GROMACS .gro file of N, CA and C in nm:
model
  375
    1MET      N    1   0.084  -0.118   0.000
    1MET     CA    2   0.000   0.000   0.000
    1MET      C    3   0.088   0.124   0.000
    2LYS      N    4   0.053   0.220  -0.084
    2LYS     CA    5   0.128   0.346  -0.092
    2LYS      C    6   0.099   0.431   0.032
    3ARG      N    7   0.202   0.503   0.077
    3ARG     CA    8   0.188   0.595   0.190
    3ARG      C    9   0.213   0.736   0.141
    4VAL      N   10   0.118   0.824   0.170
    4VAL     CA   11   0.125   0.961   0.122
    4VAL      C   12   0.122   1.057   0.242
    5LEU      N   13   0.214   1.150   0.243
    5LEU     CA   14   0.215   1.257   0.343
    5LEU      C   15   0.140   1.375   0.284
    6VAL      N   16   0.035   1.420   0.352
    6VAL     CA   17  -0.041   1.537   0.309
    6VAL      C   18  -0.010   1.651   0.405
    7VAL      N   19   0.026   1.767   0.350
    7VAL     CA   20   0.068   1.880   0.431
    7VAL      C   21  -0.015   2.003   0.397
    8ASP      N   22  -0.085   2.057   0.498
    8ASP     CA   23  -0.162   2.180   0.479
    8ASP      C   24  -0.188   2.240   0.615
    9ASP      N   25  -0.186   2.372   0.625
    9ASP     CA   26  -0.211   2.437   0.753
    9ASP      C   27  -0.361   2.456   0.779
   10ASP      N   28  -0.445   2.424   0.681
   10ASP     CA   29  -0.590   2.432   0.696
   10ASP      C   30  -0.643   2.293   0.731
   11ASP      N   31  -0.696   2.279   0.853
   11ASP     CA   32  -0.742   2.148   0.900
   11ASP      C   33  -0.850   2.086   0.812
   12ILE      N   34  -0.938   2.169   0.757
   12ILE     CA   35  -1.046   2.117   0.673
   12ILE      C   36  -0.990   2.059   0.544
   13ILE      N   37  -0.900   2.132   0.480
   13ILE     CA   38  -0.837   2.082   0.357
   13ILE      C   39  -0.758   1.954   0.386
   14LEU      N   40  -0.689   1.953   0.498
   14LEU     CA   41  -0.612   1.835   0.538
   14LEU      C   42  -0.703   1.714   0.554
   15GLU      N   43  -0.817   1.734   0.619
   15GLU     CA   44  -0.912   1.624   0.642
   15GLU      C   45  -0.975   1.576   0.511
   16VAL      N   46  -1.015   1.669   0.425
   16VAL     CA   47  -1.077   1.632   0.297
   16VAL      C   48  -0.976   1.557   0.209
   17ALA      N   49  -0.854   1.608   0.203
   17ALA     CA   50  -0.751   1.542   0.122
   17ALA      C   51  -0.721   1.402   0.176
   18GLN      N   52  -0.711   1.389   0.308
   18GLN     CA   53  -0.684   1.260   0.368
   18GLN      C   54  -0.795   1.161   0.336
   19MET      N   55  -0.920   1.201   0.357
   19MET     CA   56  -1.033   1.112   0.329
   19MET      C   57  -1.037   1.073   0.181
   20SER      N   58  -1.012   1.170   0.094
   20SER     CA   59  -1.013   1.146  -0.049
   20SER      C   60  -0.907   1.045  -0.091
   21LEU      N   61  -0.785   1.065  -0.046
   21LEU     CA   62  -0.675   0.978  -0.086
   21LEU      C   63  -0.690   0.838  -0.026
   22GLU      N   64  -0.747   0.830   0.093
   22GLU     CA   65  -0.770   0.698   0.153
   22GLU      C   66  -0.884   0.625   0.084
   23ALA      N   67  -0.997   0.695   0.063
   23ALA     CA   68  -1.117   0.631   0.007
   23ALA      C   69  -1.103   0.602  -0.142
   24VAL      N   70  -1.056   0.699  -0.218
   24VAL     CA   71  -1.047   0.683  -0.363
   24VAL      C   72  -0.915   0.617  -0.405
   25GLY      N   73  -0.805   0.659  -0.344
   25GLY     CA   74  -0.675   0.604  -0.381
   25GLY      C   75  -0.643   0.472  -0.313
   26GLY      N   76  -0.705   0.449  -0.196
   26GLY     CA   77  -0.673   0.329  -0.121
   26GLY      C   78  -0.537   0.337  -0.055
   27TRP      N   79  -0.489   0.458  -0.033
   27TRP     CA   80  -0.355   0.479   0.023
   27TRP      C   81  -0.362   0.504   0.172
   28GLU      N   82  -0.252   0.478   0.239
   28GLU     CA   83  -0.237   0.517   0.379
   28GLU      C   84  -0.192   0.663   0.378
   29VAL      N   85  -0.255   0.746   0.458
   29VAL     CA   86  -0.223   0.889   0.460
   29VAL      C   87  -0.175   0.929   0.599
   30ILE      N   88  -0.062   0.999   0.601
   30ILE     CA   89  -0.013   1.063   0.722
   30ILE      C   90  -0.018   1.212   0.696
   31THR      N   91  -0.030   1.291   0.801
   31THR     CA   92  -0.050   1.434   0.781
   31THR      C   93   0.050   1.519   0.860
   32ALA      N   94   0.066   1.640   0.812
   32ALA     CA   95   0.147   1.741   0.880
   32ALA      C   96   0.080   1.876   0.854
   33SER      N   97   0.097   1.970   0.945
   33SER     CA   98   0.028   2.098   0.929
   33SER      C   99   0.121   2.216   0.905
   34SER      N  100   0.249   2.189   0.877
   34SER     CA  101   0.343   2.298   0.845
   34SER      C  102   0.458   2.242   0.763
   35GLY      N  103   0.532   2.332   0.702
   35GLY     CA  104   0.648   2.290   0.624
   35GLY      C  105   0.753   2.222   0.710
   36ALA      N  106   0.779   2.279   0.828
   36ALA     CA  107   0.879   2.221   0.918
   36ALA      C  108   0.835   2.082   0.964
   37GLU      N  109   0.706   2.068   0.997
   37GLU     CA  110   0.655   1.937   1.038
   37GLU      C  111   0.662   1.839   0.921
   38ALA      N  112   0.639   1.888   0.799
   38ALA     CA  113   0.648   1.803   0.680
   38ALA      C  114   0.788   1.747   0.663
   39VAL      N  115   0.889   1.830   0.680
   39VAL     CA  116   1.028   1.786   0.665
   39VAL      C  117   1.060   1.680   0.771
   40ALA      N  118   1.023   1.706   0.896
   40ALA     CA  119   1.050   1.611   1.004
   40ALA      C  120   0.975   1.480   0.983
   41THR      N  121   0.847   1.490   0.943
   41THR     CA  122   0.766   1.370   0.921
   41THR      C  123   0.818   1.289   0.803
   42ALA      N  124   0.857   1.357   0.696
   42ALA     CA  125   0.910   1.288   0.578
   42ALA      C  126   1.039   1.214   0.613
   43ARG      N  127   1.123   1.274   0.695
   43ARG     CA  128   1.247   1.207   0.737
   43ARG      C  129   1.216   1.084   0.825
   44ALA      N  130   1.117   1.097   0.912
   44ALA     CA  131   1.085   0.988   1.004
   44ALA      C  132   1.007   0.875   0.937
   45GLU      N  133   0.915   0.911   0.847
   45GLU     CA  134   0.823   0.813   0.788
   45GLU      C  135   0.861   0.767   0.647
   46VAL      N  136   0.939   0.847   0.575
   46VAL     CA  137   0.977   0.824   0.436
   46VAL      C  138   0.857   0.774   0.353
   47PRO      N  139   0.760   0.863   0.330
   47PRO     CA  140   0.641   0.825   0.252
   47PRO      C  141   0.675   0.803   0.105
   48ASP      N  142   0.580   0.744   0.033
   48ASP     CA  143   0.600   0.720  -0.111
   48ASP      C  144   0.580   0.847  -0.194
   49ALA      N  145   0.503   0.943  -0.139
   49ALA     CA  146   0.480   1.071  -0.207
   49ALA      C  147   0.435   1.173  -0.103
   50ILE      N  148   0.446   1.300  -0.142
   50ILE     CA  149   0.404   1.410  -0.055
   50ILE      C  150   0.313   1.502  -0.136
   51VAL      N  151   0.200   1.539  -0.078
   51VAL     CA  152   0.108   1.637  -0.136
   51VAL      C  153   0.111   1.755  -0.040
   52MET      N  154   0.160   1.871  -0.087
   52MET     CA  155   0.188   1.982   0.004
   52MET      C  156   0.135   2.116  -0.045
   53ASP      N  157   0.074   2.188   0.048
   53ASP     CA  158   0.028   2.324   0.023
   53ASP      C  159   0.148   2.414  -0.003
   54VAL      N  160   0.128   2.516  -0.086
   54VAL     CA  161   0.235   2.611  -0.114
   54VAL      C  162   0.245   2.716  -0.004
   55MET      N  163   0.131   2.778   0.029
   55MET     CA  164   0.131   2.890   0.124
   55MET      C  165   0.101   2.841   0.265
   56MET      N  166   0.204   2.842   0.350
   56MET     CA  167   0.189   2.806   0.491
   56MET      C  168   0.274   2.903   0.572
   57PRO      N  169   0.232   2.932   0.695
   57PRO     CA  170   0.313   3.022   0.779
   57PRO      C  171   0.443   2.956   0.821
   58GLU      N  172   0.537   3.037   0.860
   58GLU     CA  173   0.670   2.996   0.907
   58GLU      C  174   0.755   2.935   0.797
   59MET      N  175   0.722   2.815   0.749
   59MET     CA  176   0.796   2.755   0.638
   59MET      C  177   0.697   2.716   0.529
   60ASP      N  178   0.710   2.780   0.413
   60ASP     CA  179   0.616   2.750   0.303
   60ASP      C  180   0.655   2.622   0.230
   61GLY      N  181   0.566   2.579   0.141
   61GLY     CA  182   0.588   2.457   0.065
   61GLY      C  183   0.716   2.458  -0.018
   62PRO      N  184   0.742   2.566  -0.094
   62PRO     CA  185   0.865   2.568  -0.173
   62PRO      C  186   0.992   2.553  -0.090
   63THR      N  187   0.996   2.615   0.027
   63THR     CA  188   1.113   2.601   0.114
   63THR      C  189   1.126   2.457   0.161
   64ALA      N  190   1.014   2.397   0.202
   64ALA     CA  191   1.015   2.257   0.245
   64ALA      C  192   1.060   2.166   0.130
   65CYS      N  193   1.014   2.194   0.008
   65CYS     CA  194   1.055   2.115  -0.109
   65CYS      C  195   1.206   2.118  -0.128
   66ARG      N  196   1.264   2.237  -0.115
   66ARG     CA  197   1.409   2.250  -0.133
   66ARG      C  198   1.485   2.172  -0.025
   67LEU      N  199   1.437   2.179   0.098
   67LEU     CA  200   1.502   2.106   0.207
   67LEU      C  201   1.491   1.955   0.186
   68LEU      N  202   1.373   1.909   0.144
   68LEU     CA  203   1.353   1.766   0.118
   68LEU      C  204   1.441   1.719   0.003
   69ALA      N  205   1.454   1.801  -0.101
   69ALA     CA  206   1.535   1.764  -0.217
   69ALA      C  207   1.684   1.761  -0.184
   70ALA      N  208   1.725   1.838  -0.084
   70ALA     CA  209   1.866   1.843  -0.046
   70ALA      C  210   1.905   1.732   0.051
   71ASP      N  211   1.807   1.661   0.103
   71ASP     CA  212   1.830   1.557   0.202
   71ASP      C  213   1.838   1.420   0.134
   72GLU      N  214   1.946   1.348   0.158
   72GLU     CA  215   1.966   1.218   0.094
   72GLU      C  216   1.852   1.120   0.124
   73LEU      N  217   1.794   1.130   0.243
   73LEU     CA  218   1.687   1.039   0.284
   73LEU      C  219   1.554   1.066   0.213
   74THR      N  220   1.530   1.192   0.176
   74THR     CA  221   1.399   1.230   0.121
   74THR      C  222   1.402   1.280  -0.023
   75ARG      N  223   1.518   1.292  -0.082
   75ARG     CA  224   1.529   1.355  -0.215
   75ARG      C  225   1.453   1.285  -0.326
   76ASP      N  226   1.429   1.155  -0.311
   76ASP     CA  227   1.361   1.080  -0.418
   76ASP      C  228   1.211   1.068  -0.399
   77ILE      N  229   1.157   1.131  -0.295
   77ILE     CA  230   1.012   1.127  -0.272
   77ILE      C  231   0.946   1.230  -0.364
   78PRO      N  232   0.855   1.186  -0.452
   78PRO     CA  233   0.788   1.283  -0.539
   78PRO      C  234   0.696   1.375  -0.458
   79ILE      N  235   0.699   1.503  -0.494
   79ILE     CA  236   0.618   1.604  -0.425
   79ILE      C  237   0.521   1.666  -0.524
   80VAL      N  238   0.395   1.676  -0.483
   80VAL     CA  239   0.292   1.746  -0.559
   80VAL      C  240   0.249   1.865  -0.476
   81LEU      N  241   0.256   1.983  -0.536
   81LEU     CA  242   0.214   2.104  -0.466
   81LEU      C  243   0.066   2.131  -0.489
   82LEU      N  244  -0.001   2.181  -0.386
   82LEU     CA  245  -0.138   2.229  -0.396
   82LEU      C  246  -0.135   2.379  -0.378
   83THR      N  247  -0.200   2.452  -0.469
   83THR     CA  248  -0.200   2.597  -0.456
   83THR      C  249  -0.325   2.660  -0.514
   84ALA      N  250  -0.366   2.769  -0.452
   84ALA     CA  251  -0.477   2.849  -0.505
   84ALA      C  252  -0.424   2.946  -0.611
   85LYS      N  253  -0.293   2.961  -0.618
   85LYS     CA  254  -0.232   3.053  -0.715
   85LYS      C  255  -0.207   2.978  -0.846
   86VAL      N  256  -0.303   2.988  -0.936
   86VAL     CA  257  -0.295   2.909  -1.058
   86VAL      C  258  -0.276   2.991  -1.185
   87GLN      N  259  -0.252   3.121  -1.172
   87GLN     CA  260  -0.223   3.202  -1.290
   87GLN      C  261  -0.089   3.158  -1.349
   88GLN      N  262  -0.074   3.174  -1.480
   88GLN     CA  263   0.049   3.129  -1.545
   88GLN      C  264   0.173   3.195  -1.486
   89SER      N  265   0.164   3.324  -1.456
   89SER     CA  266   0.280   3.394  -1.399
   89SER      C  267   0.317   3.335  -1.264
   90GLU      N  268   0.217   3.294  -1.187
   90GLU     CA  269   0.244   3.234  -1.056
   90GLU      C  270   0.297   3.092  -1.073
   91GLN      N  271   0.246   3.019  -1.171
   91GLN     CA  272   0.290   2.881  -1.195
   91GLN      C  273   0.437   2.875  -1.236
   92ARG      N  274   0.485   2.978  -1.307
   92ARG     CA  275   0.624   2.977  -1.353
   92ARG      C  276   0.722   2.969  -1.237
   93GLN      N  277   0.686   3.031  -1.124
   93GLN     CA  278   0.778   3.029  -1.011
   93GLN      C  279   0.795   2.889  -0.951
   94TRP      N  280   0.696   2.800  -0.974
   94TRP     CA  281   0.708   2.664  -0.924
   94TRP      C  282   0.789   2.576  -1.020
   95ALA      N  283   0.811   2.622  -1.142
   95ALA     CA  284   0.879   2.541  -1.244
   95ALA      C  285   1.021   2.503  -1.202
   96SER      N  286   1.086   2.587  -1.124
   96SER     CA  287   1.224   2.559  -1.083
   96SER      C  288   1.233   2.469  -0.961
   97LEU      N  289   1.118   2.436  -0.902
   97LEU     CA  290   1.119   2.351  -0.783
   97LEU      C  291   1.127   2.203  -0.819
   98PRO      N  292   1.184   2.123  -0.730
   98PRO     CA  293   1.194   1.979  -0.754
   98PRO      C  294   1.062   1.909  -0.720
   99VAL      N  295   0.958   1.934  -0.801
   99VAL     CA  296   0.827   1.875  -0.776
   99VAL      C  297   0.778   1.797  -0.897
  100ALA      N  298   0.690   1.699  -0.870
  100ALA     CA  299   0.632   1.618  -0.978
  100ALA      C  300   0.523   1.695  -1.051
  101GLY      N  301   0.462   1.792  -0.984
  101GLY     CA  302   0.357   1.871  -1.046
  101GLY      C  303   0.287   1.962  -0.947
  102VAL      N  304   0.194   2.040  -1.000
  102VAL     CA  305   0.119   2.137  -0.921
  102VAL      C  306  -0.030   2.117  -0.950
  103LEU      N  307  -0.110   2.109  -0.844
  103LEU     CA  308  -0.255   2.097  -0.857
  103LEU      C  309  -0.322   2.220  -0.796
  104ALA      N  310  -0.434   2.259  -0.857
  104ALA     CA  311  -0.506   2.378  -0.812
  104ALA      C  312  -0.598   2.348  -0.694
  105LYS      N  313  -0.605   2.445  -0.606
  105LYS     CA  314  -0.705   2.445  -0.498
  105LYS      C  315  -0.812   2.543  -0.539
  106PRO      N  316  -0.936   2.519  -0.511
  106PRO     CA  317  -0.986   2.398  -0.447
  106PRO      C  318  -0.978   2.280  -0.543
  107PHE      N  319  -0.956   2.162  -0.489
  107PHE     CA  320  -0.947   2.041  -0.570
  107PHE      C  321  -1.077   1.962  -0.558
  108ASP      N  322  -1.099   1.873  -0.654
  108ASP     CA  323  -1.215   1.784  -0.653
  108ASP      C  324  -1.174   1.659  -0.575
  109PRO      N  325  -1.235   1.634  -0.458
  109PRO     CA  326  -1.195   1.518  -0.378
  109PRO      C  327  -1.206   1.385  -0.452
  110MET      N  328  -1.299   1.375  -0.546
  110MET     CA  329  -1.314   1.250  -0.619
  110MET      C  330  -1.205   1.232  -0.726
  111ARG      N  331  -1.140   1.340  -0.764
  111ARG     CA  332  -1.036   1.332  -0.868
  111ARG      C  333  -0.894   1.344  -0.813
  112LEU      N  334  -0.880   1.385  -0.686
  112LEU     CA  335  -0.748   1.413  -0.631
  112LEU      C  336  -0.653   1.294  -0.640
  113ALA      N  337  -0.697   1.176  -0.598
  113ALA     CA  338  -0.609   1.058  -0.602
  113ALA      C  339  -0.562   1.029  -0.745
  114GLY      N  340  -0.653   1.038  -0.841
  114GLY     CA  341  -0.616   1.014  -0.980
  114GLY      C  342  -0.516   1.116  -1.031
  115GLN      N  343  -0.535   1.242  -0.992
  115GLN     CA  344  -0.442   1.347  -1.035
  115GLN      C  345  -0.303   1.327  -0.974
  116VAL      N  346  -0.300   1.294  -0.846
  116VAL     CA  347  -0.172   1.268  -0.780
  116VAL      C  348  -0.105   1.146  -0.843
  117ALA      N  349  -0.182   1.039  -0.862
  117ALA     CA  350  -0.125   0.917  -0.922
  117ALA      C  351  -0.066   0.946  -1.059
  118GLU      N  352  -0.136   1.025  -1.139
  118GLU     CA  353  -0.086   1.058  -1.274
  118GLU      C  354   0.046   1.135  -1.265
  119LEU      N  355   0.054   1.232  -1.174
  119LEU     CA  356   0.175   1.314  -1.163
  119LEU      C  357   0.295   1.236  -1.113
  120VAL      N  358   0.272   1.139  -1.024
  120VAL     CA  359   0.385   1.064  -0.970
  120VAL      C  360   0.408   0.930  -1.040
  121GLY      N  361   0.323   0.897  -1.139
  121GLY     CA  362   0.344   0.777  -1.218
  121GLY      C  363   0.293   0.649  -1.155
  122TRP      N  364   0.187   0.659  -1.075
  122TRP     CA  365   0.127   0.541  -1.012
  122TRP      C  366   0.001   0.500  -1.086
  123SER      N  367  -0.038   0.375  -1.068
  123SER     CA  368  -0.165   0.326  -1.118
  123SER      C  369  -0.264   0.323  -1.001
  124LEU      N  370  -0.391   0.351  -1.029
  124LEU     CA  371  -0.492   0.348  -0.924
  124LEU      C  372  -0.565   0.215  -0.915
  125THR      N  373  -0.515   0.112  -0.977
  125THR     CA  374  -0.585  -0.016  -0.972
  125THR      C  375  -0.547  -0.098  -0.853
   0.00000   0.00000   0.00000
């Protein structure tokens, strides 16, 4: 079973994403509510993928992505960013990050697992 770390500072989004990925994807989901917690949890749990919010207080998603990519233990974990900033000019800034892709918020809970699977190269069967 795939294990996915979901990171968001909004408890409702965290809960919806967790339920969606567990119910639709059939994955085990662990959660974190900040970039710093995401880095620590990823090091401790070494999930198969990470779905992370871009805008979070203290440490944002892009900073956490760079730290994870620089760490030998976590560098190969695919990261999918979630963001409400979906304009092309905003998307360009994510292009230089070590991520598998970017998904728009709000997301469709019934499609989230399929979108994540497609970006990280997994099958949903």
